[in-house]
Amino acid sequence: MEVNCLTLKDLTSPRQPRLDFAIEENAQKENIFVDLSRMAPKTPIKNEPIDLSKQKIFSPERNPITPVKPADRQQQQAEPWTPTANLKILISAASPDIRDREKKKELFRPIENKGSAYTDSLQLDVVGDSAVDRFEKQRPSRKQKSLGLLCQKFLARYPSYPLSSEKTTISLDEVAVSLGVERRRIYDIVNVLESLHLVSRVAKNQYGWHGRHSLPSTLRNLQRLGEEHKYEEQIAHLQQKELDLMESKSGEWRKDASVDIQNQPLLDFSEPSYHSSSVNSRKDKSLRIMSQKFVMLFLVSKTKMVTLDVAAKILIEESQDTPDQSIKFKTKVRRLYDIANVLTSLALIKKVHVTEERGRKPAFKWIGPVDFSSSGEERMDVSASVLPELKRETYGQIQVCAKRRLARHGSISPAHPSVRVQRKGNSEPSSPYKEQGSGGFSLEIGSLAAVYRQKMEDSAQGKAFAGELVLQTPSGSLEAATTPAPSSSADSEYGADNPLVHQVFSVAHVDLQAFSAQNNLNGQVGIPLRPVASEVDCPKPALLAGQPLVYVPSTSLFMLCGSLPEGPSPGPERDSGGSGATVAAEPLPVPSVQKRLRKERRPREEEPATKRQSLDCEDGPLALVMPKETASGFTSSEWGNPSRSTETEKPSKDKDSTKESSLPQYLYVQSPAGLNGFSVLLSSGQPSPALGPSSPQLSPISVPCMVLPSPTLGPFPVLYSPTVPGPTPSAPGPLPSAGPVNFSLPNLGAATHLLISPAAVVKPSPSTLAPADPQLQAQHSLHLSPVVSRSQKVIQPESPAQPVSVVKLQQSPAPVTPKGIRRTHPETFFKTPGSLRDPDLKRREKSQSRNTTSAQRRLEIPSTGPD
DNA sequence: TCTTCCCGCCACAAG
DNA sequence: CTTGTGGCGGGAAGA
């Protein structure tokens, strides 16, 4: 209403002045109910919500109003027509500093925003009905404006594992402007991140980015606290009695379960002053604390799953003053959703549903690392630790084919029933996480898919792809992961050890162990890890049992493994250092299924290409990388956790099995700006002549690929292995292999080229590299998306010859060599943020922030660790 | 209808 | 007083 009024006013009042005012206000409110026709065409709107329905109100005015030419507008102000622009203006007015900064910055990278489509649309001088319709379609949905998505964007801006030397400061204003949202939303994100020590407040409006380095220790601390608080008992108790007691005596459970923990300081680990401070007002309810508690619940939970109601109750309970339970509960739940969104973006949890007699209940399952509690040093983040597993346990390839409607099922034939598992290794699943129980690491494709899907949807209009996960069997056959097929078996099997799993298990969610076990036991992959679809909110791609796993730890973590079964060069060259990229050299299998896939995919892919040039970019991958790799190279020992090198669980075994046949094969194509932040993973698993530099065969080829939001690759360690047979010295030096290999993929677009940049490669050196530095690599790869888009000039597809360095990121000045990486890694990886950088400095910073901030900010978790 | 959760008002804290 | 934070809950999109 208000908005409308404002706009109406400006419609009737002197245009200029009034309009400006109105617009600014709108900007503040984050709503862009500005007549699009009056918007400066050139300003990318980004993801800002444009409520077209409301805009229609102005339709009458639309035409009458003479659209101002871009040039004219520019004179006025830097296009106050977009929310972000407006915000900027507002901010600028208030803050000279920001103003300067902003001036230097270009508007926004279209890549980061799904606004590209808007931009294009806005190009129209006159918005016709058709255009309106288009807008209508592109109008950001509630989902697109979700905190989760926003968080992803936020995270995409920073490296998950920043180098110690790198110090990133986050300006809330900038971020808000950049992401096109109001600051309030950023607070929500930052608060949660802060609770996990991913960031810390440095000063007013300023936060320091730490990354995930200390996440393990933080989680460990939280877990400990959770145990101290006896959350586990509470959870159990609630889960048990909740049903019966809830109705009758609502207070009952509380007494029983909560062992007067409510009186305990919520965060013991927080600063002492925290308690003493009389500031136990609203701040005590800080989202941060809630977030920490929420995480604690997961950490202490055996099932690693927590239902919202239970979490809410526990939280309510602790916040004593609870007069009105119902309202309280509702509010709490809302807050929990906020937190959950952020945690989900961090790939720490994922949404699931628990089905009880009472019906379905929303819940979240922890999918983040769980073994950080192990004595001694912390384990590396899942991202890194899972890799070895993947290699060992996985075979085949997973591919995500560009698809417009990810959600659709069965678009691809389910054929190819069972596939043999190539693995020859021991039959014993030597999963290090075994003892973790079902709560152990799991491979989460779902979250990726979700993220991915969102991305897709975001840019859907812009036309990104929507994706579908497709598994490629060793033999090259593909199966649509999303195919709704017989999947009950999967559930039962995988969920055997966990009663809850059945309910929670989602298509994409595969317990690693179960998975590996499955492989071992059956040696076959006939079981489509199918979804218990209903469990998951959004349709997700299914993972086929025995298939390669994709691990998507965080918004940014992503992994692909594949096997080279019959492929010509299975585990041949295991030189480690090979950096030459031959990935492409391998012919891609184009199974029948794939063909089908191709059919479907094609239309979509082409569609985009129609108008925007950005599309071109889309089709033309920018950079790329990761080919299949040698078995030994990435064996667990190396990928395993760096901190504890090979000491990981069962190295030997891993190697054996891996050597055999599984080789991760993929091609990572950094997304160009036009890709809307998507990166493409091409499967190079099977020999594919087509990929050859000049192979025409590629043409219509449906290259198995995975399109991911760049941000998704963030923390993900980039693997690289020389495709080209030919041992390469594992010399630390700059990647030996020659310059960029240029591949042209017909289907990708005429001018498209895949560049393989040696520089981007992190080659694993067999034993030397040992604890490979997934992190390190991750650090680098991490930057890929953000960095590339941000600081590096975006490489246009047009300039294929330009070597794109994937790994080489701005943050790492030095060439990324295994050695270099390794060197830094051990020391930095598991350290807390503070230690990572200048410890003292960090500390100072911290203390400073603490001193300068309110009490609530002091709830720092001793991120460091050894207790 | 129920679940999610965006949005932004407004209180409180900091400067 | 102004600006920064962020609690809170209405209400609407989405399922």
CSV table of N, CA and C in Angstrom, one decimal, chain A residues 53-140:
chain,number,residue,atom,x,y,z
A,53,SER,N,3.5,-6.9,-10.8
A,53,SER,CA,2.0,-6.9,-10.6
A,53,SER,C,1.7,-5.5,-10.1
A,54,LYS,N,2.5,-5.0,-9.3
A,54,LYS,CA,2.2,-3.6,-8.8
A,54,LYS,C,2.5,-2.6,-9.9
A,55,GLN,N,3.5,-2.9,-10.6
A,55,GLN,CA,3.9,-2.0,-11.6
A,55,GLN,C,2.7,-1.7,-12.6
A,56,LYS,N,2.0,-2.7,-12.8
A,56,LYS,CA,0.9,-2.6,-13.7
A,56,LYS,C,0.1,-1.4,-13.4
A,57,ILE,N,0.1,-1.1,-12.2
A,57,ILE,CA,-0.7,0.0,-11.8
A,57,ILE,C,-0.3,1.2,-12.6
A,58,PHE,N,0.9,1.3,-13.0
A,58,PHE,CA,1.3,2.4,-13.7
A,58,PHE,C,1.2,2.3,-15.2
A,59,SER,N,0.8,1.2,-15.6
A,59,SER,CA,0.8,1.0,-17.0
A,59,SER,C,0.2,2.2,-17.8
A,60,PRO,N,-0.8,2.8,-17.3
A,60,PRO,CA,-1.3,3.9,-18.0
A,60,PRO,C,-0.3,5.0,-18.2
A,61,GLU,N,0.5,5.1,-17.2
A,61,GLU,CA,1.4,6.2,-17.3
A,61,GLU,C,2.7,5.8,-18.1
A,62,ARG,N,2.8,4.6,-18.2
A,62,ARG,CA,4.0,4.2,-18.8
A,62,ARG,C,4.3,4.8,-20.2
A,63,ASN,N,3.4,4.7,-21.0
A,63,ASN,CA,3.6,5.2,-22.3
A,63,ASN,C,3.7,6.7,-22.3
A,64,PRO,N,2.8,7.3,-21.7
A,64,PRO,CA,2.8,8.8,-21.7
A,64,PRO,C,4.1,9.3,-21.3
A,65,ILE,N,4.7,8.6,-20.4
A,65,ILE,CA,6.0,9.2,-19.9
A,65,ILE,C,7.0,9.0,-21.0
A,66,THR,N,7.6,10.0,-21.3
A,66,THR,CA,8.7,9.9,-22.3
A,66,THR,C,9.9,9.3,-21.6
A,67,PRO,N,10.3,8.2,-22.1
A,67,PRO,CA,11.4,7.6,-21.5
A,67,PRO,C,12.6,8.5,-21.6
A,68,VAL,N,13.3,8.5,-20.6
A,68,VAL,CA,14.5,9.4,-20.6
A,68,VAL,C,15.6,8.5,-21.2
A,69,LYS,N,16.3,9.2,-22.0
A,69,LYS,CA,17.4,8.4,-22.7
A,69,LYS,C,18.5,8.2,-21.6
A,70,PRO,N,19.1,7.1,-21.8
A,70,PRO,CA,20.1,6.8,-20.9
A,70,PRO,C,21.1,7.9,-20.7
A,71,ALA,N,21.4,8.5,-21.7
A,71,ALA,CA,22.4,9.6,-21.6
A,71,ALA,C,21.9,10.6,-20.7
A,72,ASP,N,20.7,11.0,-20.8
A,72,ASP,CA,20.2,12.0,-20.0
A,72,ASP,C,20.2,11.6,-18.5
A,73,ARG,N,19.9,10.4,-18.4
A,73,ARG,CA,19.8,9.9,-17.0
A,73,ARG,C,21.1,10.0,-16.3
A,74,GLN,N,22.1,9.6,-17.1
A,74,GLN,CA,23.4,9.5,-16.5
A,74,GLN,C,23.8,10.9,-15.9
A,75,GLN,N,23.3,11.9,-16.5
A,75,GLN,CA,23.6,13.2,-16.0
A,75,GLN,C,23.1,13.3,-14.6
A,76,GLN,N,21.9,12.9,-14.5
A,76,GLN,CA,21.4,13.1,-13.2
A,76,GLN,C,22.2,12.4,-12.1
A,77,GLN,N,21.9,11.3,-12.0
A,77,GLN,CA,22.7,10.6,-10.9
A,77,GLN,C,23.0,9.2,-11.5
A,78,ALA,N,23.8,8.6,-10.9
A,78,ALA,CA,24.2,7.3,-11.3
A,78,ALA,C,23.1,6.4,-11.3
A,79,GLU,N,22.2,6.6,-12.2
A,79,GLU,CA,21.1,5.8,-12.3
A,79,GLU,C,20.4,5.4,-11.0
A,80,PRO,N,19.6,6.2,-10.5
A,80,PRO,CA,18.9,5.9,-9.3
A,80,PRO,C,17.7,5.0,-9.6
A,81,TRP,N,17.8,4.3,-10.7
A,81,TRP,CA,16.7,3.5,-11.1
A,81,TRP,C,16.7,2.1,-10.6
A,82,THR,N,17.8,1.7,-10.1
A,82,THR,CA,17.8,0.4,-9.7
A,82,THR,C,17.8,0.4,-8.2
A,83,PRO,N,17.4,-0.6,-7.6
A,83,PRO,CA,17.4,-0.6,-6.1
A,83,PRO,C,18.8,-0.4,-5.6
A,84,THR,N,19.7,-1.1,-6.2
A,84,THR,CA,21.0,-1.0,-5.7
A,84,THR,C,21.6,0.4,-6.0
A,85,ALA,N,21.3,0.9,-7.1
A,85,ALA,CA,21.8,2.2,-7.4
A,85,ALA,C,21.2,3.2,-6.4
A,86,ASN,N,20.0,3.0,-6.2
A,86,ASN,CA,19.3,3.9,-5.3
A,86,ASN,C,20.0,3.8,-3.9
A,87,LEU,N,20.2,2.6,-3.6
A,87,LEU,CA,20.7,2.4,-2.3
A,87,LEU,C,22.1,3.1,-2.2
A,88,LYS,N,22.8,2.9,-3.3
A,88,LYS,CA,24.1,3.5,-3.3
A,88,LYS,C,24.0,5.0,-3.1
A,89,ILE,N,23.1,5.5,-3.8
A,89,ILE,CA,23.0,7.0,-3.7
A,89,ILE,C,22.7,7.4,-2.3
A,90,LEU,N,21.8,6.6,-1.7
A,90,LEU,CA,21.5,6.9,-0.3
A,90,LEU,C,22.7,6.8,0.6
A,91,ILE,N,23.4,5.7,0.3
A,91,ILE,CA,24.5,5.5,1.2
A,91,ILE,C,25.6,6.5,0.9
A,92,SER,N,25.8,6.8,-0.3
A,92,SER,CA,26.8,7.8,-0.7
A,92,SER,C,26.5,9.1,0.0
A,93,ALA,N,25.3,9.4,0.0
A,93,ALA,CA,25.0,10.7,0.7
A,93,ALA,C,25.4,10.6,2.1
A,94,ALA,N,25.2,9.5,2.7
A,94,ALA,CA,25.5,9.4,4.1
A,94,ALA,C,27.0,9.1,4.4
A,95,SER,N,27.6,8.5,3.5
A,95,SER,CA,29.0,8.2,3.8
A,95,SER,C,29.9,8.5,2.6
A,96,PRO,N,30.7,9.4,2.8
A,96,PRO,CA,31.6,9.9,1.8
A,96,PRO,C,32.6,8.7,1.4
A,97,ASP,N,32.9,8.0,2.3
A,97,ASP,CA,33.8,6.9,2.1
A,97,ASP,C,33.2,5.9,1.1
A,98,ILE,N,32.1,5.6,1.4
A,98,ILE,CA,31.4,4.7,0.6
A,98,ILE,C,31.2,5.2,-0.8
A,99,ARG,N,30.9,6.5,-0.7
A,99,ARG,CA,30.6,7.1,-2.0
A,99,ARG,C,31.9,7.0,-2.9
A,100,ASP,N,33.0,7.2,-2.4
A,100,ASP,CA,34.2,7.1,-3.2
A,100,ASP,C,34.3,5.7,-3.7
A,101,ARG,N,34.2,4.9,-2.8
A,101,ARG,CA,34.4,3.5,-3.1
A,101,ARG,C,33.4,3.1,-4.2
A,102,GLU,N,32.3,3.4,-4.0
A,102,GLU,CA,31.2,3.1,-4.9
A,102,GLU,C,31.5,3.6,-6.3
A,103,LYS,N,32.0,4.8,-6.3
A,103,LYS,CA,32.3,5.4,-7.6
A,103,LYS,C,33.3,4.6,-8.3
A,104,LYS,N,34.2,4.1,-7.6
A,104,LYS,CA,35.2,3.3,-8.3
A,104,LYS,C,34.6,2.0,-8.8
A,105,LYS,N,33.8,1.5,-8.0
A,105,LYS,CA,33.2,0.2,-8.5
A,105,LYS,C,32.2,0.4,-9.6
A,106,GLU,N,32.2,-0.6,-10.3
A,106,GLU,CA,31.2,-0.6,-11.4
A,106,GLU,C,29.9,-1.0,-10.8
A,107,LEU,N,28.9,-0.8,-11.4
A,107,LEU,CA,27.7,-1.2,-10.8
A,107,LEU,C,27.7,-2.5,-10.2
A,108,PHE,N,27.4,-3.5,-10.9
A,108,PHE,CA,27.5,-4.8,-10.3
A,108,PHE,C,27.8,-5.7,-11.4
A,109,ARG,N,28.3,-6.7,-11.0
A,109,ARG,CA,28.6,-7.7,-12.0
A,109,ARG,C,27.3,-8.4,-12.3
A,110,PRO,N,27.1,-8.4,-13.5
A,110,PRO,CA,25.8,-9.1,-13.9
A,110,PRO,C,25.9,-10.5,-13.5
A,111,ILE,N,27.0,-11.0,-13.5
A,111,ILE,CA,27.2,-12.4,-13.2
A,111,ILE,C,26.7,-12.8,-11.9
A,112,GLU,N,26.9,-11.9,-11.0
A,112,GLU,CA,26.5,-12.2,-9.6
A,112,GLU,C,25.0,-12.0,-9.5
A,113,ASN,N,24.5,-11.4,-10.4
A,113,ASN,CA,23.0,-11.2,-10.2
A,113,ASN,C,22.3,-11.8,-11.4
A,114,LYS,N,21.2,-12.2,-11.0
A,114,LYS,CA,20.5,-12.8,-12.1
A,114,LYS,C,19.8,-11.8,-12.8
A,115,GLY,N,20.2,-10.6,-12.6
A,115,GLY,CA,19.5,-9.5,-13.2
A,115,GLY,C,19.9,-9.3,-14.7
A,116,SER,N,20.7,-10.1,-15.2
A,116,SER,CA,21.1,-9.9,-16.6
A,116,SER,C,19.9,-9.9,-17.4
A,117,ALA,N,19.0,-10.7,-17.1
A,117,ALA,CA,17.8,-10.7,-17.9
A,117,ALA,C,17.1,-9.4,-17.9
A,118,TYR,N,17.1,-8.9,-16.7
A,118,TYR,CA,16.5,-7.6,-16.5
A,118,TYR,C,17.1,-6.6,-17.4
A,119,THR,N,18.4,-6.7,-17.2
A,119,THR,CA,19.1,-5.7,-18.0
A,119,THR,C,18.7,-5.6,-19.4
A,120,ASP,N,18.7,-6.8,-19.9
A,120,ASP,CA,18.3,-6.9,-21.3
A,120,ASP,C,17.0,-6.3,-21.5
A,121,SER,N,16.1,-6.7,-20.7
A,121,SER,CA,14.8,-6.3,-20.9
A,121,SER,C,14.7,-4.8,-20.7
A,122,LEU,N,15.4,-4.3,-19.9
A,122,LEU,CA,15.3,-2.9,-19.6
A,122,LEU,C,15.9,-2.1,-20.8
A,123,GLN,N,16.6,-2.8,-21.6
A,123,GLN,CA,17.2,-2.1,-22.7
A,123,GLN,C,16.1,-1.5,-23.5
A,124,LEU,N,15.0,-2.0,-23.4
A,124,LEU,CA,13.9,-1.5,-24.3
A,124,LEU,C,13.5,-0.1,-23.8
A,125,ASP,N,13.4,0.7,-24.8
A,125,ASP,CA,13.0,2.0,-24.4
A,125,ASP,C,11.6,2.0,-23.9
A,126,VAL,N,10.8,1.3,-24.6
A,126,VAL,CA,9.5,1.2,-24.2
A,126,VAL,C,9.1,-0.2,-23.8
A,127,VAL,N,8.6,-0.3,-22.7
A,127,VAL,CA,8.2,-1.6,-22.3
A,127,VAL,C,6.9,-2.0,-22.8
A,128,GLY,N,6.9,-2.9,-23.6
A,128,GLY,CA,5.7,-3.4,-24.2
A,128,GLY,C,5.0,-4.4,-23.3
A,129,ASP,N,3.9,-4.8,-23.7
A,129,ASP,CA,3.2,-5.8,-23.0
A,129,ASP,C,4.1,-7.1,-22.9
A,130,SER,N,4.6,-7.4,-24.0
A,130,SER,CA,5.4,-8.6,-24.1
A,130,SER,C,6.5,-8.5,-23.1
A,131,ALA,N,7.1,-7.3,-23.1
A,131,ALA,CA,8.2,-7.1,-22.1
A,131,ALA,C,7.7,-7.3,-20.7
A,132,VAL,N,6.5,-6.8,-20.5
A,132,VAL,CA,5.9,-6.9,-19.2
A,132,VAL,C,5.8,-8.3,-18.8
A,133,ASP,N,5.3,-9.0,-19.8
A,133,ASP,CA,5.1,-10.4,-19.5
A,133,ASP,C,6.4,-11.1,-19.1
A,134,ARG,N,7.4,-10.7,-19.9
A,134,ARG,CA,8.7,-11.2,-19.6
A,134,ARG,C,9.1,-10.9,-18.2
A,135,PHE,N,8.8,-9.7,-17.8
A,135,PHE,CA,9.2,-9.3,-16.5
A,135,PHE,C,8.4,-10.1,-15.5
A,136,GLU,N,7.2,-10.3,-15.9
A,136,GLU,CA,6.4,-11.1,-15.0
A,136,GLU,C,7.0,-12.4,-14.7
A,137,LYS,N,7.5,-12.9,-15.8
A,137,LYS,CA,8.1,-14.3,-15.6
A,137,LYS,C,9.4,-14.1,-14.8
A,138,GLN,N,10.1,-13.1,-15.1
A,138,GLN,CA,11.4,-13.0,-14.4
A,138,GLN,C,11.3,-12.4,-13.1
A,139,ARG,N,10.2,-12.0,-12.8
A,139,ARG,CA,10.0,-11.4,-11.5
A,139,ARG,C,10.5,-12.3,-10.4
A,140,PRO,N,11.4,-11.8,-9.7
A,140,PRO,CA,12.0,-12.7,-8.7
A,140,PRO,C,10.9,-13.2,-7.7
